[in-house]
CSV table of C-alpha atoms and ligand atoms in Angstrom, one decimal:
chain,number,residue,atom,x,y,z
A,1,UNK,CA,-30.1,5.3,4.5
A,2,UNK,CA,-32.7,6.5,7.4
A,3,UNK,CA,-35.8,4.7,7.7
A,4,UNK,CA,-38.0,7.4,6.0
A,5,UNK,CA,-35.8,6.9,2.6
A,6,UNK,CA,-36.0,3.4,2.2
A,7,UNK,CA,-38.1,2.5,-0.6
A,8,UNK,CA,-41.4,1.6,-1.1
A,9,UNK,CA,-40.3,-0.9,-3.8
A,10,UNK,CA,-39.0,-4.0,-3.2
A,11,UNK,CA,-37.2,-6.9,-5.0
A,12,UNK,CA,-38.8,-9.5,-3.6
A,13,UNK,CA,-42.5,-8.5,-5.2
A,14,UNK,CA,-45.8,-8.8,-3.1
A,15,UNK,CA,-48.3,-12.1,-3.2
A,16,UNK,CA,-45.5,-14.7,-1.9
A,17,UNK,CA,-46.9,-17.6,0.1
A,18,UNK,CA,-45.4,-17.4,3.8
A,19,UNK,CA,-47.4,-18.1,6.6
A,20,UNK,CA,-49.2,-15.1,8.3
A,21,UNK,CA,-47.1,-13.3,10.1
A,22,UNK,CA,-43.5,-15.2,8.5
A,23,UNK,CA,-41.0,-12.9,9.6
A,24,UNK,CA,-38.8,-14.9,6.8
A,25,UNK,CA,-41.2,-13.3,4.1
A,26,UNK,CA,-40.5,-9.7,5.8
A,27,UNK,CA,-36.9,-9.9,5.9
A,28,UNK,CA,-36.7,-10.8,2.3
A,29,UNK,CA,-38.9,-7.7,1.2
A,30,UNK,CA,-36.8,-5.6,3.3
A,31,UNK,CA,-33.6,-6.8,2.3
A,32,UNK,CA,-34.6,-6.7,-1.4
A,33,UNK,CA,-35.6,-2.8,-0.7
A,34,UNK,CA,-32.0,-1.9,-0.1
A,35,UNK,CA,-30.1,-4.1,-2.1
A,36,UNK,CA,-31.9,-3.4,-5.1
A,37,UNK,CA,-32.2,-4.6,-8.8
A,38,UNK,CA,-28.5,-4.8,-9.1
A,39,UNK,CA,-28.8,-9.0,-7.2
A,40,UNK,CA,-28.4,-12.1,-7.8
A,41,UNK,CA,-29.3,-14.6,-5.3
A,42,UNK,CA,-30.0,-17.8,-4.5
A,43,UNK,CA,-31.8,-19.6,-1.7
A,44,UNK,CA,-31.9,-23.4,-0.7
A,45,UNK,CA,-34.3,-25.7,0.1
A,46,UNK,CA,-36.3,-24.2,3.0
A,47,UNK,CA,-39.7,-22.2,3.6
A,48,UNK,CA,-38.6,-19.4,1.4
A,49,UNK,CA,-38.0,-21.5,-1.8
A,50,UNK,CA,-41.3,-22.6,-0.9
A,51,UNK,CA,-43.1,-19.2,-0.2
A,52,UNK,CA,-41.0,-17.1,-2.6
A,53,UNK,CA,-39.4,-19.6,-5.6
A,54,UNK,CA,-41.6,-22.6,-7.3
A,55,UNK,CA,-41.9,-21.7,-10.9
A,56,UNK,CA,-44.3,-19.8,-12.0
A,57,UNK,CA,-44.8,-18.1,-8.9
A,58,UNK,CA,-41.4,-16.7,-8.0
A,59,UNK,CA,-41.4,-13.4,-6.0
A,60,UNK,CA,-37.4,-12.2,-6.4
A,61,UNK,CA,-37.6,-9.6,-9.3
A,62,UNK,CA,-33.9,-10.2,-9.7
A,63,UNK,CA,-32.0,-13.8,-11.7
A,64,UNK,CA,-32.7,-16.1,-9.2
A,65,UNK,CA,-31.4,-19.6,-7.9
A,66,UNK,CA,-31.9,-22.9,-6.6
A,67,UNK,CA,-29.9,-25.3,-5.5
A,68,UNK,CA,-29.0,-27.8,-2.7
A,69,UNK,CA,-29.7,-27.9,0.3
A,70,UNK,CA,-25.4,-27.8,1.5
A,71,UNK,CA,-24.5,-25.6,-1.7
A,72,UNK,CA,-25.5,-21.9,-0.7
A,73,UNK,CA,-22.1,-20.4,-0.2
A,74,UNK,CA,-20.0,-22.2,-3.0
A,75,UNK,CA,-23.0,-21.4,-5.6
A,76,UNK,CA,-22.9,-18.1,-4.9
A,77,UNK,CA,-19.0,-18.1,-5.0
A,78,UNK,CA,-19.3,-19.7,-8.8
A,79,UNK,CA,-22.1,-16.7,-9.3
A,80,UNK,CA,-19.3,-13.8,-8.3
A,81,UNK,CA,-16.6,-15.4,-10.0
A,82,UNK,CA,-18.5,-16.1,-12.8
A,83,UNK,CA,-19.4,-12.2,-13.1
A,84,UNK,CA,-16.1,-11.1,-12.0
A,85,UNK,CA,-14.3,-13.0,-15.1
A,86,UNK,CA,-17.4,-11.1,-17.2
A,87,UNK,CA,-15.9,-8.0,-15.4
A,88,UNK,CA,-19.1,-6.9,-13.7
A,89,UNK,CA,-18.2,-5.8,-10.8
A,90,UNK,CA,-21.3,-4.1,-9.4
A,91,UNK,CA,-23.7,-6.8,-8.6
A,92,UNK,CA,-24.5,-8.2,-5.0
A,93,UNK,CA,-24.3,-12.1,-5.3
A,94,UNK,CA,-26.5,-12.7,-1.8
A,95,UNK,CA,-27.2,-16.2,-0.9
A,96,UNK,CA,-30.5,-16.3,1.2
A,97,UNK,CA,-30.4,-19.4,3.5
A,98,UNK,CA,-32.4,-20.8,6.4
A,99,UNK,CA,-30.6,-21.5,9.8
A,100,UNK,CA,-30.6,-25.5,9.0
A,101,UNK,CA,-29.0,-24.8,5.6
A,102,UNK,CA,-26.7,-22.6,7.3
A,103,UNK,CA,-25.5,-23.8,10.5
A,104,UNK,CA,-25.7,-28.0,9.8
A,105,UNK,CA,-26.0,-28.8,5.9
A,106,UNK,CA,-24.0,-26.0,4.7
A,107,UNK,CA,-21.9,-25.2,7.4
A,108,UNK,CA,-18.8,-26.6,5.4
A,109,UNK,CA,-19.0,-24.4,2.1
A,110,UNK,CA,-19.7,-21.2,4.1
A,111,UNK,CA,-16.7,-22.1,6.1
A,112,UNK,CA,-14.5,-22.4,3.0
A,113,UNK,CA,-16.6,-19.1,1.4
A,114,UNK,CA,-15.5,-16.7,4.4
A,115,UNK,CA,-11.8,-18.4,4.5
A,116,UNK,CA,-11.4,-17.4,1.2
A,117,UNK,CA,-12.9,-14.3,1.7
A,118,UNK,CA,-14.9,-14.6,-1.1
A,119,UNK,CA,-17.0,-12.0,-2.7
A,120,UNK,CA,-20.6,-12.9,-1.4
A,121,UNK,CA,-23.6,-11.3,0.6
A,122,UNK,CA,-24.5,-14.4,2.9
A,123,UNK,CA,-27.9,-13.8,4.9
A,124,UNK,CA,-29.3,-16.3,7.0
A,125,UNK,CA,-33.0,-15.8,8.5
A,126,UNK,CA,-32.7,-18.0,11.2
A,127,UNK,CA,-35.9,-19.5,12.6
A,128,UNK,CA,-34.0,-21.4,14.9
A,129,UNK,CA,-35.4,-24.9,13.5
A,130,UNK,CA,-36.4,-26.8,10.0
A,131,UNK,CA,-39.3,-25.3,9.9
A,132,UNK,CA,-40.4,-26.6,6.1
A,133,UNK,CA,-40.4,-30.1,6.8
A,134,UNK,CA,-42.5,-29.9,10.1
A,135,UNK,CA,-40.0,-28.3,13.0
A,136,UNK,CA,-36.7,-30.3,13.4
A,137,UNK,CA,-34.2,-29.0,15.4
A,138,UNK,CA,-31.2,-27.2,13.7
A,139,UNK,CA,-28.1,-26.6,15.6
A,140,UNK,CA,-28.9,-23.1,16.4
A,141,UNK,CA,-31.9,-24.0,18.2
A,142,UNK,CA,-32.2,-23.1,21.6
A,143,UNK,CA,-32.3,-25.1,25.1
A,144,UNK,CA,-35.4,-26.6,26.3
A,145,UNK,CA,-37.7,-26.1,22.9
A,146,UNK,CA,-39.9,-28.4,21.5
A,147,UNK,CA,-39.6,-29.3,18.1
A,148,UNK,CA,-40.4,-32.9,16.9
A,149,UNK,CA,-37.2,-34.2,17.0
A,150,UNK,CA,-36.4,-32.7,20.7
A,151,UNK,CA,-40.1,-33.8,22.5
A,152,UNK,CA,-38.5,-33.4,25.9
A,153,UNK,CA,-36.9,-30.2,24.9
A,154,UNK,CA,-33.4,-29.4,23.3
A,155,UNK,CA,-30.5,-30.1,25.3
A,156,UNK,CA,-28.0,-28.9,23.2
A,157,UNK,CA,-26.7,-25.0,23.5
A,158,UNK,CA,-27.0,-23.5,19.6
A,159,UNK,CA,-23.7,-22.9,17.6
A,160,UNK,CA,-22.8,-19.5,17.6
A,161,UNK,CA,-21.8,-19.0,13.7
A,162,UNK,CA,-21.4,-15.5,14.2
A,163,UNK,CA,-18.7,-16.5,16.1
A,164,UNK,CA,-17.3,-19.4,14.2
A,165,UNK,CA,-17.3,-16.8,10.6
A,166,UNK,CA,-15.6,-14.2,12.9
A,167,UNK,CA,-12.8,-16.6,13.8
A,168,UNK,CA,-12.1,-16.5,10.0
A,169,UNK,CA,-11.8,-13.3,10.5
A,170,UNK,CA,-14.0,-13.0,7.6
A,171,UNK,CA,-14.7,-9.1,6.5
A,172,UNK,CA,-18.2,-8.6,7.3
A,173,UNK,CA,-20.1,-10.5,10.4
A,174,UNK,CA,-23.1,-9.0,11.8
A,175,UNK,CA,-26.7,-10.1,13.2
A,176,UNK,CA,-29.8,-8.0,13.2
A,177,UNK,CA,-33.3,-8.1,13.3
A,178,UNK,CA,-36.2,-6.1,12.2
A,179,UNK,CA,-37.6,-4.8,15.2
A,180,UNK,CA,-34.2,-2.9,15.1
A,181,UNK,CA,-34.9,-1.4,11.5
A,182,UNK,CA,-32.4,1.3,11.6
A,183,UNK,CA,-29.3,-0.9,13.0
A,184,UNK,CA,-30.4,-3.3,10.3
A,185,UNK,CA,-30.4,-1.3,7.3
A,186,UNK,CA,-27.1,0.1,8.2
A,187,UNK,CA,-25.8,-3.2,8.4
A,188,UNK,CA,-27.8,-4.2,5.0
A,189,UNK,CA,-26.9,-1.2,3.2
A,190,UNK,CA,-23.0,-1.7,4.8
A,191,UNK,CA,-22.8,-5.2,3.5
A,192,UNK,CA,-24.1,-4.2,0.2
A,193,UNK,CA,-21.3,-2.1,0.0
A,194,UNK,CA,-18.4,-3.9,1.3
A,195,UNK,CA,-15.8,-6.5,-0.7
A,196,UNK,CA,-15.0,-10.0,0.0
A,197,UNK,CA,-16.6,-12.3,2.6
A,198,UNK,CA,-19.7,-10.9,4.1
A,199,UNK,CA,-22.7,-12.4,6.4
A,200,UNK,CA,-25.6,-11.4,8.7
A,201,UNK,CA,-28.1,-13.4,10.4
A,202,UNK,CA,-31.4,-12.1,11.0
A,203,UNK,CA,-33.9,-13.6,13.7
A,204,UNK,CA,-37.4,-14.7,12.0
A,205,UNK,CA,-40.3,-15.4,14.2
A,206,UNK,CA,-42.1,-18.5,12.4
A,207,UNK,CA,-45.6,-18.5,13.3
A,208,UNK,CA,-46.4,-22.4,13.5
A,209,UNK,CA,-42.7,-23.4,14.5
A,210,UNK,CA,-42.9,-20.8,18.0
A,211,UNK,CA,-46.4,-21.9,17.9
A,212,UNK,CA,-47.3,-18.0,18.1
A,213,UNK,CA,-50.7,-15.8,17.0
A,214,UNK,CA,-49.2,-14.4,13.7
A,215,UNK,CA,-49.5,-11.0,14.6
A,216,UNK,CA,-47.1,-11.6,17.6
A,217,UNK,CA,-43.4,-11.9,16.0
A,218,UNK,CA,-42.6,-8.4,14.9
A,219,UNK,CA,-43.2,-7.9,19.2
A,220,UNK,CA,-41.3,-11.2,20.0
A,221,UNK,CA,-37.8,-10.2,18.4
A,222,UNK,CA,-37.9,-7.3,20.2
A,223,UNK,CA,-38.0,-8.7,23.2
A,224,UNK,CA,-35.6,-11.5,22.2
A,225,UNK,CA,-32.9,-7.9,21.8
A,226,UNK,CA,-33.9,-6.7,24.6
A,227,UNK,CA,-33.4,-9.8,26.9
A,228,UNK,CA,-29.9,-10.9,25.9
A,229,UNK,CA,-31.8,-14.0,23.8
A,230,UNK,CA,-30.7,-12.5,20.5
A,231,UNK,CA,-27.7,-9.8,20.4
A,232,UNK,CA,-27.1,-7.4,17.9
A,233,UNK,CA,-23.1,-7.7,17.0
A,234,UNK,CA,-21.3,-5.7,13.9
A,235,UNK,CA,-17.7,-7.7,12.9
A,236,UNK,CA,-15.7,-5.3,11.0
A,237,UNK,CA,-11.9,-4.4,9.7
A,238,UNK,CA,-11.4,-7.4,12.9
A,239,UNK,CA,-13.3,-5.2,15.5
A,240,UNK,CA,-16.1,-6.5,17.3
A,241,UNK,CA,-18.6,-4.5,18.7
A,242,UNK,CA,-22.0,-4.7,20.4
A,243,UNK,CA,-25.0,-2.5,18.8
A,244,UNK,CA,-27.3,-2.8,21.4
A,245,UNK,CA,-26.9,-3.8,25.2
A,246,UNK,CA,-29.4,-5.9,26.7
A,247,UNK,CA,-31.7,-5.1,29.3
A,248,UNK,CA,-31.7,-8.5,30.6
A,249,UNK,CA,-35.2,-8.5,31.5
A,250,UNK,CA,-38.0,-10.3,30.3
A,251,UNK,CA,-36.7,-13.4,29.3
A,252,UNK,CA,-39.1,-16.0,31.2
A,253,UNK,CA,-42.4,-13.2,29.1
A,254,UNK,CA,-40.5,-13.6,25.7
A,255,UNK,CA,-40.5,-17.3,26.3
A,256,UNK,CA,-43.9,-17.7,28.0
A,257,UNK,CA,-45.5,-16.1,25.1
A,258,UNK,CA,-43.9,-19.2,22.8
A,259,UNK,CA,-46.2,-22.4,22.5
A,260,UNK,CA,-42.9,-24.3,21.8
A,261,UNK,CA,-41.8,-23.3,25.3
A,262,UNK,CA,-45.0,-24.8,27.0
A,263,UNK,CA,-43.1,-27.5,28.7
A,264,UNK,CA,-39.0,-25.6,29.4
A,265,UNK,CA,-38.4,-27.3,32.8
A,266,UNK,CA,-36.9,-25.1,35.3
A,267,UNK,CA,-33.6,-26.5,34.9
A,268,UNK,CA,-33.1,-26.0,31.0
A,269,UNK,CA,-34.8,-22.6,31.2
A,270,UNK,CA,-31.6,-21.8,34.1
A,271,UNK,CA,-29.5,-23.4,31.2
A,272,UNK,CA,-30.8,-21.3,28.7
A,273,UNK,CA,-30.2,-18.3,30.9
A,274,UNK,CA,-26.8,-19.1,31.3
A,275,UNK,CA,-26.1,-19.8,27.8
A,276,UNK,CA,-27.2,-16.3,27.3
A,277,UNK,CA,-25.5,-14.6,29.7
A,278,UNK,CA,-22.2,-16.7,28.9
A,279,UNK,CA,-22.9,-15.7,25.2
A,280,UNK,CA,-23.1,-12.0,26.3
A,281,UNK,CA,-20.1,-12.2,28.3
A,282,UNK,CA,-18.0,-13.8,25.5
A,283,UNK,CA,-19.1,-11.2,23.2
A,284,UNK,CA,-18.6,-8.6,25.4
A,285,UNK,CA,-14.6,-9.9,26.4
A,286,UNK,CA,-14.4,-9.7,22.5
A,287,UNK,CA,-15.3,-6.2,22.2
A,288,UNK,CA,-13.2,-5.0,24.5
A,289,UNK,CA,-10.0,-6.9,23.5
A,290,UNK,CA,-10.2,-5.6,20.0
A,291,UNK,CA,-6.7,-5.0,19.8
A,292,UNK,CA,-6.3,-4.7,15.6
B,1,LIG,C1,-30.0,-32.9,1.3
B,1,LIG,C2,-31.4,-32.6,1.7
B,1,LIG,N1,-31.8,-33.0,3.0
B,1,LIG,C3,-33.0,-32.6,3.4
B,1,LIG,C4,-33.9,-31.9,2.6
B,1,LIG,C5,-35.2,-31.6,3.1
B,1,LIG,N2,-35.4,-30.2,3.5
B,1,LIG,C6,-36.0,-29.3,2.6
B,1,LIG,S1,-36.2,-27.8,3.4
B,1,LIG,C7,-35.6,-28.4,4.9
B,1,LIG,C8,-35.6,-27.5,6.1
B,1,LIG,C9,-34.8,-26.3,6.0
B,1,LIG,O1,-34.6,-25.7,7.2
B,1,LIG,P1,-34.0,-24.3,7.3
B,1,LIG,O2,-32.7,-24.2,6.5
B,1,LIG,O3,-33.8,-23.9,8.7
B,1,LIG,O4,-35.0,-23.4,6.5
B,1,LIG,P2,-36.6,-23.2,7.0
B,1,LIG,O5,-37.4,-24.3,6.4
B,1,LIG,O6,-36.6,-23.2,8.5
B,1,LIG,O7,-37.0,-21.9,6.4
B,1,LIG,C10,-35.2,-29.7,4.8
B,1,LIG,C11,-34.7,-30.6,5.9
B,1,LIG,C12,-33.4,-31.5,1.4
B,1,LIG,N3,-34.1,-30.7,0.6
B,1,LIG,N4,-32.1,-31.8,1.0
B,2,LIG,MG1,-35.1,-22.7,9.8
């Protein structure tokens, strides 16, 4: 589907509660334009059960879901087997998760989800911290940010999950962002498609957690694919490869721009360059070794 054919209409219905400028809020609306009425999904505890799920004011237009906070990927595996044994066979089950739910809480049941290749549509918008409950670092948060639980700055590199999933060699692994509309309704639209095991994370600016103007994040995840911060991988029939390649410029802007960067020291922004490169590197090794 080109850009120009994606509909107007979308699942997740207008008047939700996000912040200004909640990237979280856009993602769903623009996922819930490709997928379509054909969904189920469920989201944990996190700004978008907040913003888009308290009875009576629940934005998805589709049966929706909530449940724990560690339970994303097996609820949604009881939803698709559930409609499989009903035999229908033509409904996305997507699980909508933040990056806490995904990458700490509910790390284990999306691991057992992908290794049993189960038949789910995982998407994580990944904000890089628990933003609902006043910015905690998660564990994909990056070096040297404030949050309130890392004053000083994070010293721990984020888990890459991509990578964990893709050492399931689950089907479908893939990140994206919306600055990068066309690569990410392909990879949408390709999900919705596919069978078995499939998950893409999505970077969401979050207005008070980057401590941002709310106008700015559509700008700042466009910079974070363009220097290296944030690349845009496709996992597929066990072939990596790498959608975009990075400019590797404008790292110390994208950050500068970032109240929660105020106080990076020089030496965990140098380890937050490294990480990144390092991550780039790894990726890049992966891509060409595809060998299957
Ligand atoms: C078992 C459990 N622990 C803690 C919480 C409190 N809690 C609700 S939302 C949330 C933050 C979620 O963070 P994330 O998944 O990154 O989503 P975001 O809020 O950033 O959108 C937390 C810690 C909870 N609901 N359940
Ligand atoms: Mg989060």
């Amino acid at each position: 589907m080109k850009l120009k054919e994606l509909p107007h209409k979308s699942h997740f219905t207008e008047g939700d509660r996000a912040c200004a400028g909640c990237m979280g809020s856009n993602i769903a609306i623009n996922v819930m334009r490709i997928l379509g009425k054909k969904t189920v999904v469920s989201v944990p505890p996190s700004c978008m059960s907040v913003f888009g799920g308290t009875f009576p004011n629940i934005n998805w237009d589709v049966p929706y879901f909530h449940m724990q906070f560690a339970n994303t990927a097996s609820t949604i595996t009881g939803i698709a087997r559930a409609l499989k044994v009903q035999g229908k066979e033509d409904i996305v089950v997507l699980g909508m998760a933040g990056d806490g739910a995904t990458a700490d809480m509910g790390l284990a049941s999306l691991s057992g989800a992908a290794h049993r290749d189960e038949d789910i549509l995982y998407i994580c918008y990944n904000n890089e911290a628990y933003e609902n409950t006043g910015i905690q670092a998660s564990g994909v948060s990056p070096i040297g940010v404030w949050s309130s639980t890392t004053p000083k700055g994070n010293q721990y590199a984020p888990k890459d999950i991509p990578r964990i999933l893709i050492a399931h060699e689950a089907t479908y692994v893939a990140t994206a962002s919306t600055s990068h509309i066309q690569d990410f309704i392909n990879k949408v639209e390709k999900a919705k498609k596919l069978r078995g095991f499939r998950y893409i994370e999505v970077l969401s600016a979050c207005t008070p957690g980057w401590k941002i103007d709310s106008h700015l994040g559509p700008e700042l995840v466009k910079e974070a694919v363009e220097s290296g911060y944030w690349l845009l991988i496709e996992y597929e029939d066990r072939k990596l490869k790498m959608n975009v390649k990075p400019k590797f410029t404008g790292l110390k802007e994208f950050i500068s721009k970032q109240g929660r960067f105020n106080d990076i020291s020089d030496e965990q922004l140098e380890n937050l360059r490294k990480q990144i490169e390092r991550k780039y590197h790894i990726y890049k090794n992966m891509e060409n070794n595809n060998h299957l």
